[in-house]
Structure formats: structure tokens, C-alpha cells
Short mmCIF file of C-alpha atoms and ligand atoms in Angstrom, two decimals:
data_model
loop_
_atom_site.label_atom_id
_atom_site.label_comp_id
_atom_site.label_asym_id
_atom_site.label_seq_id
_atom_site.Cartn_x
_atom_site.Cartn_y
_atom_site.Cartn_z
CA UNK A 188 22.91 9.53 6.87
CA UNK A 189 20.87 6.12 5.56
CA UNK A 190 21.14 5.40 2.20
CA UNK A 191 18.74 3.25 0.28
CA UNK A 192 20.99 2.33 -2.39
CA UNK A 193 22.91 -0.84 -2.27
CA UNK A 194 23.65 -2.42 -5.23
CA UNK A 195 23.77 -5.59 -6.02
CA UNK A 196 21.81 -6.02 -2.50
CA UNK A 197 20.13 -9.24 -4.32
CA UNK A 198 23.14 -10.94 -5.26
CA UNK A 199 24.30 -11.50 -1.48
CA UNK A 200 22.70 -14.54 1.16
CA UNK A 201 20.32 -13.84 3.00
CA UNK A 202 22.91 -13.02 5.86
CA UNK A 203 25.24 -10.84 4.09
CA UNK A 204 22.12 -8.45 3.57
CA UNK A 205 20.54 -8.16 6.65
CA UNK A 206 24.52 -6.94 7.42
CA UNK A 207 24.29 -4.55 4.63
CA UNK A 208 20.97 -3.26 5.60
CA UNK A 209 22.03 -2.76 9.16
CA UNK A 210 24.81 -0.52 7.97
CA UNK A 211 22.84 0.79 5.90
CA UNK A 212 19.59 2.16 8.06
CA UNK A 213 21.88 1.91 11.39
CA UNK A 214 20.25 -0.84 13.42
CA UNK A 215 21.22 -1.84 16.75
CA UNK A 216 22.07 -5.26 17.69
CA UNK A 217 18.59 -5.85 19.19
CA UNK A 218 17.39 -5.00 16.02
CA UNK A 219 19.43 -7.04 13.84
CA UNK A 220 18.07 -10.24 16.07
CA UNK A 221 14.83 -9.79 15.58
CA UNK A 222 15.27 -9.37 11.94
CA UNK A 223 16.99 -12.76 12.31
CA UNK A 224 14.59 -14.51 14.44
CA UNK A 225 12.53 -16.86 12.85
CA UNK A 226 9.11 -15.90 14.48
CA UNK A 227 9.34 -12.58 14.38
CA UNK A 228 5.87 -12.80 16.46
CA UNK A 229 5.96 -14.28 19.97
CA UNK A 230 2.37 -16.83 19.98
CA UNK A 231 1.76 -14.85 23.24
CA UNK A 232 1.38 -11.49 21.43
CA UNK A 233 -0.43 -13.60 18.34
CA UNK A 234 -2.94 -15.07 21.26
CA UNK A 235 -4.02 -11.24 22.22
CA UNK A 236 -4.20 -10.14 18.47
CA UNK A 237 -7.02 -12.42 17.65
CA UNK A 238 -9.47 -14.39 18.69
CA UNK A 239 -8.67 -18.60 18.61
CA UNK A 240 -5.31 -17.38 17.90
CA UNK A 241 -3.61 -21.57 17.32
CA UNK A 242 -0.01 -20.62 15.95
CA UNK A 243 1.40 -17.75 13.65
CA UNK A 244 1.80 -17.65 9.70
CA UNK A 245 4.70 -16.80 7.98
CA UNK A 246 5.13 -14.38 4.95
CA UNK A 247 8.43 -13.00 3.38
CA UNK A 248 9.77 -9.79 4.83
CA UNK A 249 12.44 -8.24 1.98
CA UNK A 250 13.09 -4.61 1.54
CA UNK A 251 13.12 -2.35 -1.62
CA UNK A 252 15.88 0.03 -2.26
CA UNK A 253 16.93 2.80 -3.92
CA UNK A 254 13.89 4.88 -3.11
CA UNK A 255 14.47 8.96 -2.79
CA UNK A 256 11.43 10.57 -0.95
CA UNK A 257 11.22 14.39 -0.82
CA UNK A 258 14.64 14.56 -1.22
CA UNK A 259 15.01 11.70 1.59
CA UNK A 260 16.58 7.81 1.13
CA UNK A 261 14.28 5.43 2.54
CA UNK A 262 15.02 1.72 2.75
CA UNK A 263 11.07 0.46 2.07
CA UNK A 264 9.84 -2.25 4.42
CA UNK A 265 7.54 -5.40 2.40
CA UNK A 266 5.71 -8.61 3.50
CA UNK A 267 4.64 -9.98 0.09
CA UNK A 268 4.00 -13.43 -1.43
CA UNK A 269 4.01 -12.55 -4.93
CA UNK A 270 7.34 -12.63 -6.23
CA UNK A 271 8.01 -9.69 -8.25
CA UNK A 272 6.77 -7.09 -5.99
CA UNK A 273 10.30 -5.97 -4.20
CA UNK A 274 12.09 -6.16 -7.51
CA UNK A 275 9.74 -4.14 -9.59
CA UNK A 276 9.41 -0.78 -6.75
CA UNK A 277 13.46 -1.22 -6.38
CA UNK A 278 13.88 -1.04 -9.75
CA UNK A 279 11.05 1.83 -10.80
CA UNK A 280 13.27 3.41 -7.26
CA UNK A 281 15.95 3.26 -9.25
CA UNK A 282 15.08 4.79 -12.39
CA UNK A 283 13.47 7.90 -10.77
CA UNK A 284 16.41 8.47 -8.57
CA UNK A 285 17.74 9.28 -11.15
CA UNK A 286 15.57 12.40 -11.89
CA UNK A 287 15.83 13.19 -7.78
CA UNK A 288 13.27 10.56 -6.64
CA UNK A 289 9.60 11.21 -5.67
CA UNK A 290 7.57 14.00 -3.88
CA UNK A 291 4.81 12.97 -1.79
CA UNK A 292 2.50 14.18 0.89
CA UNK A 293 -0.57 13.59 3.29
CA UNK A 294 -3.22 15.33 4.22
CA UNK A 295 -3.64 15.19 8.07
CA UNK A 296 -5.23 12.46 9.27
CA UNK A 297 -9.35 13.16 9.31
CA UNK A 298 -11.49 10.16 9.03
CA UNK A 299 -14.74 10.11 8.43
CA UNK A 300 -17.63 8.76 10.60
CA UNK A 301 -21.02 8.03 9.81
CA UNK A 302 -24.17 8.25 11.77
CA UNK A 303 -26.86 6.55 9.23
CA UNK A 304 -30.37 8.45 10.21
CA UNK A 305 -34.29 6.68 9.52
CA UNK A 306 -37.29 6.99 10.14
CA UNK A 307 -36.96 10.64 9.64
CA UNK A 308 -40.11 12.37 8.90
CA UNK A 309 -38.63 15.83 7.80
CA UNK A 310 -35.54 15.20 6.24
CA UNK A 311 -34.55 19.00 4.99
CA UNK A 312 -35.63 20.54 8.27
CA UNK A 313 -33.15 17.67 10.11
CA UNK A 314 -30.65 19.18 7.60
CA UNK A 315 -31.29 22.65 8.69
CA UNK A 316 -31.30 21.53 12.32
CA UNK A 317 -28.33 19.38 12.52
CA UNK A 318 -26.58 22.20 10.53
CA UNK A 319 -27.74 25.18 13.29
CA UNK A 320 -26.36 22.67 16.19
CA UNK A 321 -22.92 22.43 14.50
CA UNK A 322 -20.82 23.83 17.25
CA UNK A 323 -22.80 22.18 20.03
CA UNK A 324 -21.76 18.86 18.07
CA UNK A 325 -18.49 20.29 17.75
CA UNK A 326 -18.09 20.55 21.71
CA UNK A 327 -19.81 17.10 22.60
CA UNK A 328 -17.18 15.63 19.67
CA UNK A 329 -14.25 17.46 21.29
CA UNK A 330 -14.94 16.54 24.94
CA UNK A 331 -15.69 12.60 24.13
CA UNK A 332 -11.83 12.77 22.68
CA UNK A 333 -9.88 14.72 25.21
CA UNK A 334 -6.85 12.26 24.50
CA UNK A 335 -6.74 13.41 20.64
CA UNK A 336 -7.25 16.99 21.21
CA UNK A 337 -4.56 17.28 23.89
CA UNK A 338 -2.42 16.00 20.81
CA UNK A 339 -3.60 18.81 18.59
CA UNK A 340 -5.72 16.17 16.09
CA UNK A 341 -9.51 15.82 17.27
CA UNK A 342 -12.60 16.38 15.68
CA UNK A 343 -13.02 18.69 12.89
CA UNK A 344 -16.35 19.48 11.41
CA UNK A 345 -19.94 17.99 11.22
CA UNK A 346 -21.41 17.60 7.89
CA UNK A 347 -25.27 16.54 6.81
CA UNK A 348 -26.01 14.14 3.90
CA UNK A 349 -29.26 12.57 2.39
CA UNK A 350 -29.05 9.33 0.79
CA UNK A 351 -32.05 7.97 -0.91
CA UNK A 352 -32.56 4.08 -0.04
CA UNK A 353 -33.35 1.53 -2.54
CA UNK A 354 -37.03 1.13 -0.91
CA UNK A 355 -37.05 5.03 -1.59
CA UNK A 356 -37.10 6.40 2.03
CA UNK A 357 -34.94 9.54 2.33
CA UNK A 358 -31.67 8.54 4.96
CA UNK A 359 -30.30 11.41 7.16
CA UNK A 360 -26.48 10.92 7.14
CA UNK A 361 -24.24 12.71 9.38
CA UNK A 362 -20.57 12.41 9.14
CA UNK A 363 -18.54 13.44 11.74
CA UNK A 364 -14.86 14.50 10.44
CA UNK A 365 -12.44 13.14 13.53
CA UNK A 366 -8.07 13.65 13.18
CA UNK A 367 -7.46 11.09 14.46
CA UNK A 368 -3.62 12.30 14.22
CA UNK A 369 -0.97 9.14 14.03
CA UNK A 370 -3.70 6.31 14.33
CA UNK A 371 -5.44 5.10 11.68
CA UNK A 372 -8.30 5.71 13.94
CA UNK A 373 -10.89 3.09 13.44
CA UNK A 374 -12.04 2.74 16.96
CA UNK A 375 -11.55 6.37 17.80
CA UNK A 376 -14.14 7.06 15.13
CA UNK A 377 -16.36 4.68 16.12
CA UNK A 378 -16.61 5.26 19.62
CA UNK A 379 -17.44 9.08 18.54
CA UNK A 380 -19.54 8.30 16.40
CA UNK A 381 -21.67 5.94 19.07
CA UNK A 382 -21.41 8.51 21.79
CA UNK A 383 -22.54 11.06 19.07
CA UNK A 384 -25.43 9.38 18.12
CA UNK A 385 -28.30 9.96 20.83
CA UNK A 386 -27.38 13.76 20.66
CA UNK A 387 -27.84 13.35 16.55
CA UNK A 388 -31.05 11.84 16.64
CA UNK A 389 -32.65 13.98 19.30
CA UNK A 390 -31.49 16.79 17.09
CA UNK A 391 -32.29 14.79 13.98
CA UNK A 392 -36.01 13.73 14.87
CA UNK A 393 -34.98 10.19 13.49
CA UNK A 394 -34.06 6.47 14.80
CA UNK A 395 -29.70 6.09 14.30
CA UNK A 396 -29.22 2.92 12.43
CA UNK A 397 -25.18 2.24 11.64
CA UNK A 398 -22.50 4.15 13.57
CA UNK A 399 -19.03 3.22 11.99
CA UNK A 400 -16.33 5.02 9.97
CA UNK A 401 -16.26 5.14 6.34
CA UNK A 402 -12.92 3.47 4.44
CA UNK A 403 -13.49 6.08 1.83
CA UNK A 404 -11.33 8.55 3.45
CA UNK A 405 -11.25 11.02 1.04
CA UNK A 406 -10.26 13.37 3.77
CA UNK A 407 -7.34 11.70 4.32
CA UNK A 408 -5.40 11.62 0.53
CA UNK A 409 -1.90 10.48 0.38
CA UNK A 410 -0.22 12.07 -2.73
CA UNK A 411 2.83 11.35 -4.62
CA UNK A 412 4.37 12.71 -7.63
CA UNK A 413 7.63 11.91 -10.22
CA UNK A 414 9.46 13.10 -13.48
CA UNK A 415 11.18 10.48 -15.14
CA UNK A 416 13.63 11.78 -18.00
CA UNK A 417 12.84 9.81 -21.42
CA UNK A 418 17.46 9.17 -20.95
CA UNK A 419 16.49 6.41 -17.66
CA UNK A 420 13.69 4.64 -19.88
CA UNK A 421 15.77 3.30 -22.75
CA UNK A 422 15.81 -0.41 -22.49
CA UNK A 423 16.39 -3.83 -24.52
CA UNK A 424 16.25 -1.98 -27.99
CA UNK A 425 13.49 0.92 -27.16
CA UNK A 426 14.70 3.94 -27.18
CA UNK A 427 13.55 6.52 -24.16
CA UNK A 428 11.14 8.27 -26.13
CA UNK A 429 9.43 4.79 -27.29
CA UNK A 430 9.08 3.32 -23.63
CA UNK A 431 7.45 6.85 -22.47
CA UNK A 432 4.85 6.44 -25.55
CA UNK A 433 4.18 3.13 -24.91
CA UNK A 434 3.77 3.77 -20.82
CA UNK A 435 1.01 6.35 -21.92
CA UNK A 436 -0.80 4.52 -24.02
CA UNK A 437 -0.67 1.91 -21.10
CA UNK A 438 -2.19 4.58 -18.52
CA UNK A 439 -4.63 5.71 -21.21
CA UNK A 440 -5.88 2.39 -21.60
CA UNK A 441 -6.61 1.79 -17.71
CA UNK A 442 -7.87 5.82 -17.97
CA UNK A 443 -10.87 5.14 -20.20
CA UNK A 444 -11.51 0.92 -19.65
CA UNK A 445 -12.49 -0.33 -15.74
CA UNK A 446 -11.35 -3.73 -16.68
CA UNK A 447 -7.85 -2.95 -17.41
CA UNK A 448 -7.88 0.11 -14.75
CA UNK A 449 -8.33 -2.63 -11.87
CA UNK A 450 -5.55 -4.64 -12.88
CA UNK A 451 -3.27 -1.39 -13.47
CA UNK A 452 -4.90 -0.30 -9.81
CA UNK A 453 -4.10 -3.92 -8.32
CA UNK A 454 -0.35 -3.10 -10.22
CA UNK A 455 -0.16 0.16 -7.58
CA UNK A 456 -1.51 -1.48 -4.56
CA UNK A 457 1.11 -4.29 -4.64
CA UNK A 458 3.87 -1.97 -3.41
CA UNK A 459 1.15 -0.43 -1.18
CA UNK A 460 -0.22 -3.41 0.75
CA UNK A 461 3.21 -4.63 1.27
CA UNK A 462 4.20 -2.16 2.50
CA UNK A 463 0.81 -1.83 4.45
CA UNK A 464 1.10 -5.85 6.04
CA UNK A 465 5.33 -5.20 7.04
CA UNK A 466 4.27 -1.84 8.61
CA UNK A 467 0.87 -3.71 10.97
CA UNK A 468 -1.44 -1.46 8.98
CA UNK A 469 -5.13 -2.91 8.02
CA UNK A 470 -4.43 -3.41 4.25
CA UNK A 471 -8.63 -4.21 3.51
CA UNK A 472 -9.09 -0.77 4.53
CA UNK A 473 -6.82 0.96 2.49
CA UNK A 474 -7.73 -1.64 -0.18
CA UNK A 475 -11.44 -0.31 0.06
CA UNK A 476 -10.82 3.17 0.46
CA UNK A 477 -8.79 2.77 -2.94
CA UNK A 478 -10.96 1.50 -5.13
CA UNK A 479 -13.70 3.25 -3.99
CA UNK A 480 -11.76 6.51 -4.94
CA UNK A 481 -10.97 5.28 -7.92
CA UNK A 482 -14.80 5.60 -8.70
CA UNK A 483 -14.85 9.33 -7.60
CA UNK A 484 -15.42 10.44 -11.32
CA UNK A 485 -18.71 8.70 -11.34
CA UNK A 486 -17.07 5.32 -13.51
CA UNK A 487 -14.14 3.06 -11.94
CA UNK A 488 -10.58 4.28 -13.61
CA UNK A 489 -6.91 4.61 -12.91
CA UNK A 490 -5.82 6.12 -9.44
CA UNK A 491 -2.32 7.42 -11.29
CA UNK A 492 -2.28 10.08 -13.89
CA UNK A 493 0.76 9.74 -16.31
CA UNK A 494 1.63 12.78 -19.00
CA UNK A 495 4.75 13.30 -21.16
CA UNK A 496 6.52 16.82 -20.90
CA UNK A 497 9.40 18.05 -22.01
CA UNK A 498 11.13 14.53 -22.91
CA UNK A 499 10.16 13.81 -19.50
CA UNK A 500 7.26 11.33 -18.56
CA UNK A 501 5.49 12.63 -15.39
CA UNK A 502 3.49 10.70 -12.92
CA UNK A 503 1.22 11.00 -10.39
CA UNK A 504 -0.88 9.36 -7.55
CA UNK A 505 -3.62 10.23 -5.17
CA UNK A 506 -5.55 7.75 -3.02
CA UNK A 507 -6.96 7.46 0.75
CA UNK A 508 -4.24 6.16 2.95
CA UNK A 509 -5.37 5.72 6.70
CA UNK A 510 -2.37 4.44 8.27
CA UNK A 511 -1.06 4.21 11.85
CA UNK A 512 2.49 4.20 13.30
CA UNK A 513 1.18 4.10 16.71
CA UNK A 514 -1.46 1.67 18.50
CA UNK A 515 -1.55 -1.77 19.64
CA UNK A 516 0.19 -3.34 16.85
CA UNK A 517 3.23 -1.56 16.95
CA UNK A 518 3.88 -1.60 20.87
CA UNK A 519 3.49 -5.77 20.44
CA UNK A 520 4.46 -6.45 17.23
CA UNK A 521 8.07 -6.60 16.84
CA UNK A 522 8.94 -6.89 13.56
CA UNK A 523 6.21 -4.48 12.70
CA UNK A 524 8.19 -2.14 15.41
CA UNK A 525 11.55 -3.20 12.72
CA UNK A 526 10.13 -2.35 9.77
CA UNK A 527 8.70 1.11 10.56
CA UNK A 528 12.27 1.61 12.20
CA UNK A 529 13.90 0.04 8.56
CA UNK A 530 11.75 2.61 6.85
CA UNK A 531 12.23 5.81 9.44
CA UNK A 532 9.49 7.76 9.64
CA UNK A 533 8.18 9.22 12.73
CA UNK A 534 4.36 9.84 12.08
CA UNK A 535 1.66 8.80 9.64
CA UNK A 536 1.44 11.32 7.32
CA UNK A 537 5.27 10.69 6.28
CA UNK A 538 4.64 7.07 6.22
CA UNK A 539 1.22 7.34 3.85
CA UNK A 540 3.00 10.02 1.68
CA UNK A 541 6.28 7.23 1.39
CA UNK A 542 3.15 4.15 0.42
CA UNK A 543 1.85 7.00 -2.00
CA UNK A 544 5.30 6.55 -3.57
CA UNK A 545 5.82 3.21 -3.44
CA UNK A 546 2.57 2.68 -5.36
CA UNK A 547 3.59 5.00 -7.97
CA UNK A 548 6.92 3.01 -8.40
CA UNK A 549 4.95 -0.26 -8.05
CA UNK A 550 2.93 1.08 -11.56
CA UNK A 551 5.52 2.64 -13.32
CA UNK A 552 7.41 -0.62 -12.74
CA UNK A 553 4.41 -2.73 -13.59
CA UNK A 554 3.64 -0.32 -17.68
CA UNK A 555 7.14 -0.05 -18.18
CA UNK A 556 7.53 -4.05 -18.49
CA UNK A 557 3.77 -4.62 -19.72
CA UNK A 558 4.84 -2.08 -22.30
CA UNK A 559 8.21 -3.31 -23.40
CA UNK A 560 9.12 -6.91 -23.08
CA UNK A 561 5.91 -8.06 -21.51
CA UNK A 562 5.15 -9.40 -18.14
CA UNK A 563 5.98 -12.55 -18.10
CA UNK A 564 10.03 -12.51 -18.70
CA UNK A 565 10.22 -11.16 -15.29
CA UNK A 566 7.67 -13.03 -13.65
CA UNK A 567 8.62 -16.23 -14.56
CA UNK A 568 12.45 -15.86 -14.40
CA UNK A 569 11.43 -15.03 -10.33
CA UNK A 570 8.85 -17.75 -10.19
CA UNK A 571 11.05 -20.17 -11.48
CA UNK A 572 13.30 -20.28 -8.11
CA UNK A 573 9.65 -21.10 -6.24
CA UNK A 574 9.01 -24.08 -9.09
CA UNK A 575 12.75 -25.17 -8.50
CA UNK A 576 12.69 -25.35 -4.82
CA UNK A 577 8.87 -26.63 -4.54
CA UNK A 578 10.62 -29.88 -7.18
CA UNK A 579 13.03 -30.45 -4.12
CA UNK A 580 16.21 -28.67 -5.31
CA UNK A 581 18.57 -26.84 -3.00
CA UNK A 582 21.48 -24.92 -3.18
CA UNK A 583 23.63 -24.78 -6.78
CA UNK A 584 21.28 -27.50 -7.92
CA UNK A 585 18.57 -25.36 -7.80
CA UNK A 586 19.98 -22.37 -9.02
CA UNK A 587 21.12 -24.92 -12.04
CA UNK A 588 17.61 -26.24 -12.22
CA UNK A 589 15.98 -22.61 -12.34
CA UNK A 590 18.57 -22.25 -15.10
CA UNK A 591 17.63 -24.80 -17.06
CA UNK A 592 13.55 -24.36 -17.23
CA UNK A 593 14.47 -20.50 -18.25
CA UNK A 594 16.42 -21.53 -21.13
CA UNK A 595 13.39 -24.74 -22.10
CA UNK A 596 11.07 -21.62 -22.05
CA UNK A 597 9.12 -23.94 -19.21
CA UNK A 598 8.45 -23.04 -15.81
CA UNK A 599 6.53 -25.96 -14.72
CA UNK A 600 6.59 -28.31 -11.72
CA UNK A 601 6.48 -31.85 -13.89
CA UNK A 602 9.23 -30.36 -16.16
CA UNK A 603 11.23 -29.29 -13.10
CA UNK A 604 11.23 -32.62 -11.72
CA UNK A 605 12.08 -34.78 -15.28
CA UNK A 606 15.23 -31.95 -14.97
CA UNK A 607 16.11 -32.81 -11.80
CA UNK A 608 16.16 -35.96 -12.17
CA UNK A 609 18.08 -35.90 -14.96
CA UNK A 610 20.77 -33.20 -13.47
CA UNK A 611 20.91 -36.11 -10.36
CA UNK A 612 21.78 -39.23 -12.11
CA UNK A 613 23.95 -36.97 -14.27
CA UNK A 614 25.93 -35.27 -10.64
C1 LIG B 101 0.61 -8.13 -11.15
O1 LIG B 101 0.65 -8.42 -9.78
C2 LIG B 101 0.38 -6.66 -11.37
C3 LIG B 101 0.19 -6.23 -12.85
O2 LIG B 101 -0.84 -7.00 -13.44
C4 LIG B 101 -0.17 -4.76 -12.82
C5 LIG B 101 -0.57 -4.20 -14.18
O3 LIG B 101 -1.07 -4.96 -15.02
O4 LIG B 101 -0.41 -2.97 -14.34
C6 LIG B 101 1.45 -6.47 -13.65
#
């Protein structure tokens, strides 16, 4: 069986851990060289990905450890700039472990399509109609996705809206609920929703206007859920019991105030992007559909819910996740083909339920240091190594270097350079 733990994992080159993490998640040899090859992505494949496609772009691909999902290791797949991102979800990993990890779940995948109606001249009796021609939407939706339905997702139900527009004309708006099972869906939902559309407005009596899915995919929630006892808080003179006050008067704060609740929601959706960009999923969408549902009690606020019980802090997240683990990307793509291997799940559901976790472990991470030591310590004892490197030191010289600004309390480029220089005509 695969274990996500390996300690120390940071400690070793950068060969000695993709060694580990072979033995660890069992990859083949084929694997293990594409994990090693530079360009992970061929400029062929890049060329039919986008349009003027003129070379490929680099990110870091690391992994974070020691996460336990529904009773399950998982090795976690990232492609992150920001430094602190792998460290923080290993370590919050690591602390719930120790409490039996996270739960988490998805609902299956329905996204949401919209057919925006004008011009209507009786809006409640469209209502009424569209509502009486339910099934015979139903079948039109069904046979324009015989691919989907063979799979057992498909479409599954029609629902009427009216939106009042800013000019004050009353806006027919039909969604059309499509599982779109594994994919994320996005041109599945579209194409419905298109096809859909004369059918709608003949029904409708109005002209259709828009015909694209929504990102709030509130029928598609990712959930995830942990108990951390106060014991695996205590840190750097706090106590358990301190840290697990402090970490709830963190959450309350991004509870009741939308300016600190986006920066404690950008705190959650660094472990899920990453996970999102290593795994080929569309990270604006899931970025949208976030922070949109973070409005759904009428005022922007936090997308976790924290709670102490029992000496144990408890935590939990809900948010759309529209992933895919099928589709274009994955077929070309072959480090996005790795990572989903790295990470082992077999459908979409598992893999939103495992971001739903990572998020959670990318916020407890984020309070539990915002609440105790502060930020920064981390932050800058990581972002030193990028300050070292960018002054032109390599190998122990670096590492020296990095040293050094930690202990002058300055991690700044000048300053790295006056140390270098003096470490040189020292060496
Ligand atoms: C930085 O990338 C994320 C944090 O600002 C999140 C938070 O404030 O909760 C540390």
C-alpha cells in the first residue's frame, strides 16, 4: 500500500526524492522519466493546447505528504510559485494525521447551464410553460448527450429563473442541470445548452441571449471535514488549548469581516489551485465558483467553518469543485497524466473531495502560523533560498548565504549580494 508519509522528504536532493516518491506511490520506470524530464510538455502537445502556442513555461512541480483521506494516504500533486504552499498542507497533513486525517466527499458532478431569456412579454406564464414542458426538455437534453448517459451521468433536471436587469426588464433564465460525470464539463454544457436553446425559446415566447455554463456550481460541492486534538497544536511556548483559541478567533475574524475572509479564502485556495494547475484542471473556474459561494449568505465570508469541541478543534470546508480526470488534457499532457497517477484517484469526485482537503489543510496551516508566531518566520526563512540564489549563490554558498540574511533579520537582494561578496573574498 502507498504511504504519504516520508519524513524528512525535504532534507534529500532533488534526486533522492523523486526515488523516495517512486517507492513510495509505486511508479514505473516510464514514470519516473517523465518526472525527470525537464519539459515535462512536448511543444507539439503545447502547439494544440493553445492558440500562437511559441514555447512552454515552467512552474515547480513538488508534492505534499503526509495527507490521510477517508482513511486513505495520498501523496498530493502541486505546481505552485509561491513558496510556502507545499510546506504549509504537508505540515497541517501532518498534524491531522494524527487525529486519523480528513473526511471528504463530492457531490456528483452536475453543472449548471444557462439559457439567458429577453424580450419576453409574459414572463410568469414562460415560467409556467417551460415548467409543464419539463420532461420534453428532459428527452431533447438526454438525446443531444447520448455519450454521457451511456456512462450513467447526463442531464438531470430543468429549472426556471427570473432575473430582473438593471434597465428593469424581467430575464427568463433557464438552467439546465447536466452530470457531466468525470469531466469538468464545460463544453458538454455548452453545447446542451446551444442545442437547447431554440426549443427554450419557442417554449419560452422570448429571444435566447447567452448560452454558457455557470462557474457557480453549487450543484457540484466538494466537502471536507477534520478534528484536530488540542495535544498536536502545542507549539513554540503555546500550549494546545491556546493555539485552538487563537485559530478561532482567526476564523471568526474572516467569519464576520470580507476583507480578512478573502485573504483567509485566498489562504484555502493555495493548496487548491495547486493542486488544480499539477492535476490540468481550469483553476479560474474553480477560483470563480469559490468566491462566488463564498457570497451564498448574501455578504462575502469564510468558505471553512472552524469550532472547538471536546479539547478538539474541528474544521470544515465546502466549495464548488468542477474538476476533470479525463479529457484532452490528460490524454496529452504528461505530467498532468503523473500527477493524477502520484495522487491515485480514479474519478473526479475522489479527486475534488482530496482538493476539498487540501484546502482545509492549506487554512489550518495558514491560522495556525498567523495565530502563533506570525507569517512571516516561515515565509521568509523559504523566500530567503529564492533571494540567495536570484544574488548568484549556488550550492553550500548559498545555503550559507540564506543562513546568514536569517540570522541579520534581512531577506533582501542588495543585502544578499554585500554578503556574498563578503563570504567570497573571505572563501
Ligand atoms: C498567503 O499566500 C496566504 C495567507 O495570507 C492566508 C491567510 O491569511 O489565511 C497566509
Amino acid at each position: 500500500m502507498s504511504t504519504s508519509r516520508i519524513p524528512a522528504f525535504y532534507q534529500l536532493t532533488v534526486a533522492e526524492r523523486r526515488r523516495r516518491l517512486a517507492e513510495a506511490v509505486e511508479l514505473s520506470s516510464a514514470e519516473v522519466e517523465t518526472l525527470a524530464t525537464a519539459d515535462a510538455l512536448p511543444l507539439d502537445v503545447a502547439d494544440i493546447m493553445i492558440e500562437n502556442a511559441v514555447g512552454t513555461f515552467a512552474l515547480p512541480f513538488g508534492v505534499a505528504l503526509n495527507f490521510q483521506v477517508n482513511g486513505r494516504d495520498h501523496v498530493v500533486p502541486m505546481v505552485v510559485e509561491e513558496p510556502s504552499v507545499v510546506a504549509a498542507a504537508s505540515y497541517a497533513a501532518l498534524i491531522a494525521r494524527a487525529a486519523g486525517g480528513f473526511v471528504a466527499e463530492a457531490d456528483p458532478g452536475a453543472m449548471i447551464g444557462q439559457i439567458q431569456l429577453v424580450h419576453v412579454a409574459d414572463p410568469g406564464a414562460a415560467v409556467e410553460r417551460l415548467g409543464a414542458a419539463r420532461a420534453r426538455l428532459l428527452a431533447a437534453a438526454e438525446e443531444a448527450t447520448p455519450g454521457l448517459c451511456r456512462r450513467g451521468a447526463g442531464p438531470r433536471d430543468v429549472e426556471v429563473r427570473l432575473v430582473r436587469s438593471p434597465r428593469g426588464e424581467t430575464m427568463v433564465v433557464v438552467h439546465v442541470l447536466l452530470d457531466t460525470g468525470d469531466a469538468m464539463g464545460a463544453n458538454a454544457v455548452n453545447s446542451l445548452v446551444e442545442t437547447l436553446s431554440p426549443m427554450v425559446e419557442e417554449i419560452a415566447g422570448g429571444t435566447a441571449c447567452l448560452r454558457i455554463l455557470s462557474n457557480l456550481a453549487d450543484r457540484r460541492l466538494a466537502r471536507a471535514a477534520v478534528r484536530v486534538p488540542f495535544s498536536a497544536l502545542a507549539r513554540d511556548g503555546y500550549d494546545g488549548a491556546e493555539v485552538a483559541e487563537r485559530i478561532l478567533y482567526a476564523y471568526e475574524f474572516a467569519a464576520a469581516d470580507p476583507y480578512r475572509a478573502a485573504t483567509h479564502n485566498k489562504g484555502i485556495m493555495n493548496g487548491i489551485d495547486a493542486v488544480a494547475v499539477a492535476t490540468g484542471n481550469d483553476w479560474r473556474a474553480i477560483e470563480a465558483g469559490a468566491h462566488a459561494y463564498a457570497c451564498h449568505d448574501g455578504v462575502y465570508g469564510s468558505l471553512s467553518r472552524w469550532a472547538i469541541e471536546k479539547r478538539e478543534l474541528v474544521g470544515s470546508l465546502e466549495l464548488p469543485i468542477a474538476v476533470s480526470t479525463v479529457g484532452p488534457a490528460v490524454q496529452s499532457h504528461p505530467g498532468v497524466r503523473l500527477a493524477l497517477r502520484i495522487l491515485g484517484v480514479s474519478n473526479a469526485r475522489e479527486l475534488a473531495g482530496i482538493m476539498a482537503a487540501v484546502g482545509l489543510a492549506s487554512n489550518l496551516a495558514a491560522m495556525r502560523a498567523l495565530a502563533t508566531e506570525g507569517i512571516q518566520k516561515g515565509h521568509m526563512a523559504l523566500h530567503a533560498r529564492s533571494v540567495s540564489h536570484a544574488a548568484g549563490a549556488r550550492g553550500e554558498k548559498a545555503e550559507e548565504l540564506r543562513r546568514r540574511m536569517l540570522a541579520a533579520g534581512e531577506v533582501k537582494i542588495d543585502r544578499a549580494r554585500a554578503l556574498l561578496r563578503a563570504l567570497e573574498t573571505r572563501s
